[in-house]
Amino acid sequence: QMHKTNFTSRWAFIIACVGSAIGMANVWGFPYKVGTNGGGAFLLVYLFFIAIFSYVGLSAEYAIGRRAKTGTLGSYEYAWKSRNWGTFGKILGWIPLVGSMCIATGYAVIIAYVLKALFQAITGSLMTVDTNTWFESFALTPYSVVPFHFIVVAGTLFTLFFGAHSIEKTNKIMMPLFFILFAVLAVKVATLPGSGAGYKFLFTPDFGKLSDPMVWISAMGQAFFSLSITGSGMIVYGAYLSKEHDCVDGAKNTAIFDTIAAMVAALVMIPA
């Protein structure tokens, strides 16, 4: 039973957390924000906040979940009980929980789009159409991806039903595939004419941008977004940790792999 309900190893937990942390923030948000906030300068500020938030925020969320041994609402209630405000804590816990539910709703739609693209790539029909026209043909049409949406929701429920052990098995396949796919794309993009200007932009800091408070705010928000620090999801993962686990070490490794994923995505997007 413990094998089913706890992560089987330190790396299984880290891979699961990296799987939670890597998402739209890395693949879309990071390249877009680096591109609009001065390239290398934004990158320096972003790394600064990633270091702080992983050591302090992420490790704390793991520790809180492990201590309370329950999910978002129970953890907040447990934390506030020490001040005899347990009920208030439970009410407060609904804020991050509802936030996570909204994120999950958005992701379910996005992954339905991705699944449609995968299906049409396999059949070959995606290769002969104008991508803008193709995307608008279903993104602006009601109920156009409902079958794919159903597959996504059913697949997610099936994975969650079998607990941490099931998430672990799925991630051992999907996370290495993610990094391999983006590494292949990065190499392909490097061979494109004019890609050198993208690398120069990415790794040449415009220090003048550091005087713009919006660059700092944008980098800070991106670091929160990228590490999955919400007061919800990572607390739940923490509940599946053993007492011997080093929370700070887990947070540090999650941050390292999340940052590598963001950088690989930027190496694909910006030079392209």
Coordinates of C-alpha atoms in Angstrom, one line a residue:
Q1 CA 0.0 0.0 0.0
M2 CA 2.8 2.4 0.9
H3 CA 4.4 1.7 -2.5
K4 CA 1.2 2.9 -4.2
T5 CA 0.7 6.0 -2.0
N6 CA 4.3 7.3 -1.7
F7 CA 6.9 8.1 -4.3
T8 CA 9.3 5.2 -4.5
S9 CA 12.5 7.2 -4.6
R10 CA 14.0 10.7 -4.3
W11 CA 14.3 11.0 -8.1
A12 CA 10.8 9.8 -8.7
F13 CA 9.5 12.7 -6.6
I14 CA 11.8 15.2 -8.3
I15 CA 10.7 14.0 -11.8
A16 CA 7.0 14.4 -10.7
C17 CA 7.7 17.9 -9.4
V18 CA 9.6 18.8 -12.5
G19 CA 6.6 17.5 -14.5
S20 CA 4.3 19.8 -12.5
A21 CA 6.6 22.8 -12.8
I22 CA 7.3 22.4 -16.6
G23 CA 4.5 23.7 -18.7
M24 CA 3.1 26.8 -20.4
A25 CA 5.4 28.9 -18.2
N26 CA 8.5 27.3 -19.8
V27 CA 7.4 26.6 -23.3
W28 CA 5.4 29.8 -24.0
G29 CA 5.8 32.3 -21.1
F30 CA 9.6 32.2 -20.7
P31 CA 10.7 32.7 -24.3
Y32 CA 7.9 35.4 -24.8
K33 CA 9.0 37.3 -21.7
V34 CA 12.7 37.0 -22.4
G35 CA 12.0 38.4 -25.8
T36 CA 10.0 41.4 -24.6
N37 CA 12.1 42.3 -21.6
G38 CA 15.6 42.7 -22.9
G39 CA 16.9 39.2 -23.3
G40 CA 20.0 38.5 -21.1
A41 CA 19.1 41.2 -18.5
F42 CA 15.7 39.5 -17.8
L43 CA 17.4 36.1 -17.6
L44 CA 19.7 37.3 -14.8
V45 CA 16.8 38.7 -12.7
Y46 CA 14.8 35.6 -13.4
L47 CA 17.6 33.3 -12.1
F48 CA 17.9 35.5 -9.0
F49 CA 14.2 35.0 -8.2
I50 CA 14.2 31.3 -9.1
A51 CA 17.1 30.8 -6.6
I52 CA 15.2 32.6 -3.8
F53 CA 11.7 31.1 -4.5
S54 CA 13.0 27.5 -4.8
Y55 CA 15.0 27.6 -1.6
V56 CA 12.3 29.4 0.4
G57 CA 8.9 29.0 -1.2
L58 CA 9.1 25.6 -2.9
S59 CA 10.8 23.8 -0.1
A60 CA 8.3 25.3 2.4
E61 CA 5.4 24.0 0.3
Y62 CA 6.9 20.5 0.3
A63 CA 7.5 20.6 4.0
I64 CA 4.0 21.9 4.8
G65 CA 2.4 19.1 2.8
R66 CA 4.6 16.5 4.4
R67 CA 3.9 17.8 7.9
A68 CA 0.2 17.9 7.5
K69 CA 0.0 14.7 5.4
T70 CA -2.9 16.0 3.4
G71 CA -4.0 18.4 0.6
T72 CA -4.5 22.1 0.3
L73 CA -7.5 22.6 2.6
G74 CA -6.2 20.3 5.3
S75 CA -2.7 21.9 5.2
Y76 CA -4.0 25.4 5.7
E77 CA -6.3 24.3 8.5
Y78 CA -3.4 22.4 10.2
A79 CA -1.2 25.5 9.9
W80 CA -3.8 27.9 11.4
K81 CA -4.8 25.5 14.2
S82 CA -1.8 26.6 16.2
R83 CA -3.4 30.0 16.6
N84 CA -6.9 28.4 17.1
W85 CA -7.9 29.7 13.7
G86 CA -8.3 26.3 12.0
T87 CA -11.7 27.2 10.3
F88 CA -10.3 30.4 8.9
G89 CA -7.3 28.5 7.5
K90 CA -9.6 26.1 5.8
I91 CA -11.5 28.9 4.2
L92 CA -8.3 30.6 3.2
G93 CA -7.1 27.3 1.6
W94 CA -10.0 27.6 -0.9
I95 CA -8.2 30.5 -2.7
P96 CA -5.2 28.6 -4.0
L97 CA -7.3 25.5 -4.5
V98 CA -9.8 27.4 -6.8
G99 CA -6.7 28.9 -8.5
S100 CA -5.4 25.4 -9.2
M101 CA -8.8 24.3 -10.5
C102 CA -8.9 27.3 -12.9
I103 CA -5.3 26.4 -14.1
A104 CA -6.4 22.8 -14.6
T105 CA -9.4 23.9 -16.7
G106 CA -7.2 26.0 -18.9
Y107 CA -4.7 23.3 -19.4
A108 CA -7.3 20.7 -20.3
V109 CA -8.3 22.9 -23.3
I110 CA -4.7 23.6 -24.3
I111 CA -3.8 19.9 -24.1
A112 CA -6.8 19.0 -26.2
Y113 CA -5.4 21.4 -28.9
V114 CA -2.0 19.7 -28.5
L115 CA -3.6 16.2 -28.9
K116 CA -5.5 17.4 -32.0
A117 CA -2.2 18.6 -33.5
L118 CA -0.5 15.3 -32.6
F119 CA -3.3 13.3 -34.2
Q120 CA -3.2 15.4 -37.4
A121 CA 0.6 15.2 -37.5
I122 CA 0.5 11.4 -37.3
T123 CA -2.2 11.2 -40.1
G124 CA -0.2 13.8 -42.1
S125 CA -3.0 16.3 -42.6
L126 CA -1.3 18.9 -40.5
M127 CA 1.7 19.0 -42.9
T128 CA -0.1 20.5 -45.9
V129 CA -2.2 23.3 -44.3
D130 CA -1.4 27.0 -43.4
T131 CA -1.0 26.8 -39.6
N132 CA -2.9 30.0 -38.8
T133 CA -5.9 29.0 -40.9
W134 CA -5.7 25.5 -39.3
F135 CA -5.6 26.8 -35.7
E136 CA -8.4 29.3 -36.2
S137 CA -10.6 26.6 -37.9
F138 CA -11.0 24.9 -34.5
A139 CA -10.0 27.5 -31.9
L140 CA -12.7 29.8 -33.0
T141 CA -15.3 27.1 -33.6
P142 CA -17.5 25.9 -30.6
Y143 CA -17.2 22.3 -29.5
S144 CA -14.6 21.5 -32.1
V145 CA -12.2 19.6 -29.8
V146 CA -14.7 18.0 -27.4
P147 CA -13.5 14.4 -28.3
F148 CA -9.9 15.3 -27.6
H149 CA -10.9 17.1 -24.4
F150 CA -12.7 14.0 -23.2
I151 CA -9.6 11.9 -23.8
V152 CA -7.4 14.4 -21.8
V153 CA -9.8 14.4 -18.9
A154 CA -10.3 10.6 -18.9
G155 CA -6.5 10.1 -19.1
T156 CA -5.8 12.4 -16.3
L157 CA -8.5 10.9 -14.0
F158 CA -7.1 7.4 -14.8
T159 CA -3.6 8.4 -13.9
L160 CA -4.7 10.1 -10.7
F161 CA -6.9 7.2 -9.6
F162 CA -3.8 5.0 -9.1
G163 CA -2.0 7.7 -7.1
A164 CA 1.6 8.8 -6.8
H165 CA 2.9 5.5 -8.2
S166 CA 1.0 6.0 -11.4
I167 CA 2.2 9.6 -11.8
E168 CA 5.7 8.3 -11.2
K169 CA 5.4 5.7 -14.0
T170 CA 3.9 8.2 -16.5
N171 CA 6.6 10.8 -15.8
K172 CA 9.5 8.4 -16.2
I173 CA 8.4 8.1 -19.9
M174 CA 7.1 11.6 -20.6
M175 CA 9.7 13.8 -19.0
P176 CA 12.7 12.3 -20.8
L177 CA 10.7 12.5 -24.0
F178 CA 10.0 16.2 -23.4
F179 CA 13.8 17.0 -23.1
I180 CA 14.7 14.8 -26.1
L181 CA 12.0 16.4 -28.3
F182 CA 13.2 20.0 -27.4
A183 CA 16.9 19.1 -27.8
V184 CA 16.1 17.8 -31.3
L185 CA 14.2 21.0 -32.1
A186 CA 17.0 23.2 -30.7
V187 CA 19.5 21.5 -32.9
K188 CA 17.2 21.9 -36.0
V189 CA 16.7 25.6 -35.2
A190 CA 20.5 26.1 -34.8
T191 CA 20.8 25.1 -38.5
L192 CA 18.4 27.8 -39.7
P193 CA 19.8 30.9 -41.5
G194 CA 20.0 33.9 -39.2
S195 CA 19.6 32.0 -36.0
G196 CA 22.8 33.5 -34.6
A197 CA 21.1 36.8 -33.9
G198 CA 18.7 35.0 -31.5
Y199 CA 21.5 33.6 -29.4
K200 CA 23.2 37.0 -29.3
F201 CA 20.0 38.6 -28.1
L202 CA 19.4 35.8 -25.5
F203 CA 22.9 35.9 -24.0
T204 CA 23.9 39.6 -24.3
P205 CA 22.4 41.4 -21.3
D206 CA 21.1 45.0 -21.9
F207 CA 21.9 46.2 -18.3
G208 CA 20.0 49.4 -19.0
K209 CA 16.8 47.3 -18.8
L210 CA 17.5 46.6 -15.1
S211 CA 16.4 50.1 -14.2
D212 CA 12.9 49.3 -15.5
P213 CA 10.8 48.0 -12.5
M214 CA 8.5 46.1 -14.9
V215 CA 11.4 43.8 -15.9
W216 CA 11.9 42.9 -12.2
I217 CA 8.1 42.4 -11.7
S218 CA 7.8 40.3 -14.9
A219 CA 10.8 38.1 -13.9
M220 CA 9.4 37.7 -10.4
G221 CA 6.0 36.7 -11.7
Q222 CA 7.5 34.3 -14.2
A223 CA 9.6 32.6 -11.4
F224 CA 6.5 32.0 -9.4
F225 CA 4.6 30.8 -12.4
S226 CA 7.4 28.5 -13.6
L227 CA 8.1 26.8 -10.2
S228 CA 4.4 26.0 -9.7
I229 CA 4.4 27.9 -6.4
T230 CA 0.7 28.3 -5.8
G231 CA 0.1 27.2 -2.2
S232 CA -1.7 24.2 -3.7
G233 CA -0.2 21.6 -6.0
M234 CA 3.3 21.3 -4.5
I235 CA 1.8 21.0 -1.0
V236 CA -0.2 18.0 -2.3
Y237 CA 3.1 16.4 -3.7
G238 CA 4.7 17.1 -0.3
A239 CA 2.0 15.0 1.4
Y240 CA 3.4 11.9 -0.5
L241 CA 7.0 12.4 0.9
S242 CA 8.7 10.3 3.5
K243 CA 10.1 11.9 6.7
E244 CA 13.7 11.1 5.5
H245 CA 13.3 13.2 2.3
D246 CA 15.4 16.4 2.1
C247 CA 12.8 19.1 1.1
V248 CA 15.4 21.8 0.2
D249 CA 17.4 19.3 -2.0
G250 CA 14.1 18.4 -3.8
A251 CA 13.3 22.1 -4.3
K252 CA 16.8 22.8 -5.6
N253 CA 16.7 20.0 -8.1
T254 CA 13.2 20.9 -9.3
A255 CA 14.4 24.5 -9.9
I256 CA 17.5 23.3 -11.8
F257 CA 15.6 21.1 -14.2
D258 CA 12.7 23.6 -14.6
T259 CA 15.3 26.3 -15.6
I260 CA 17.0 23.9 -18.0
A261 CA 13.6 23.3 -19.6
A262 CA 12.9 27.0 -19.9
M263 CA 16.3 27.6 -21.5
V264 CA 15.9 24.8 -24.0
A265 CA 12.5 26.2 -24.9
A266 CA 14.1 29.7 -25.3
L267 CA 16.8 28.2 -27.5
V268 CA 14.1 26.8 -29.7
M269 CA 11.8 29.8 -29.9
I270 CA 14.0 32.9 -30.0
P271 CA 16.6 31.9 -32.7
A272 CA 13.7 30.6 -34.8

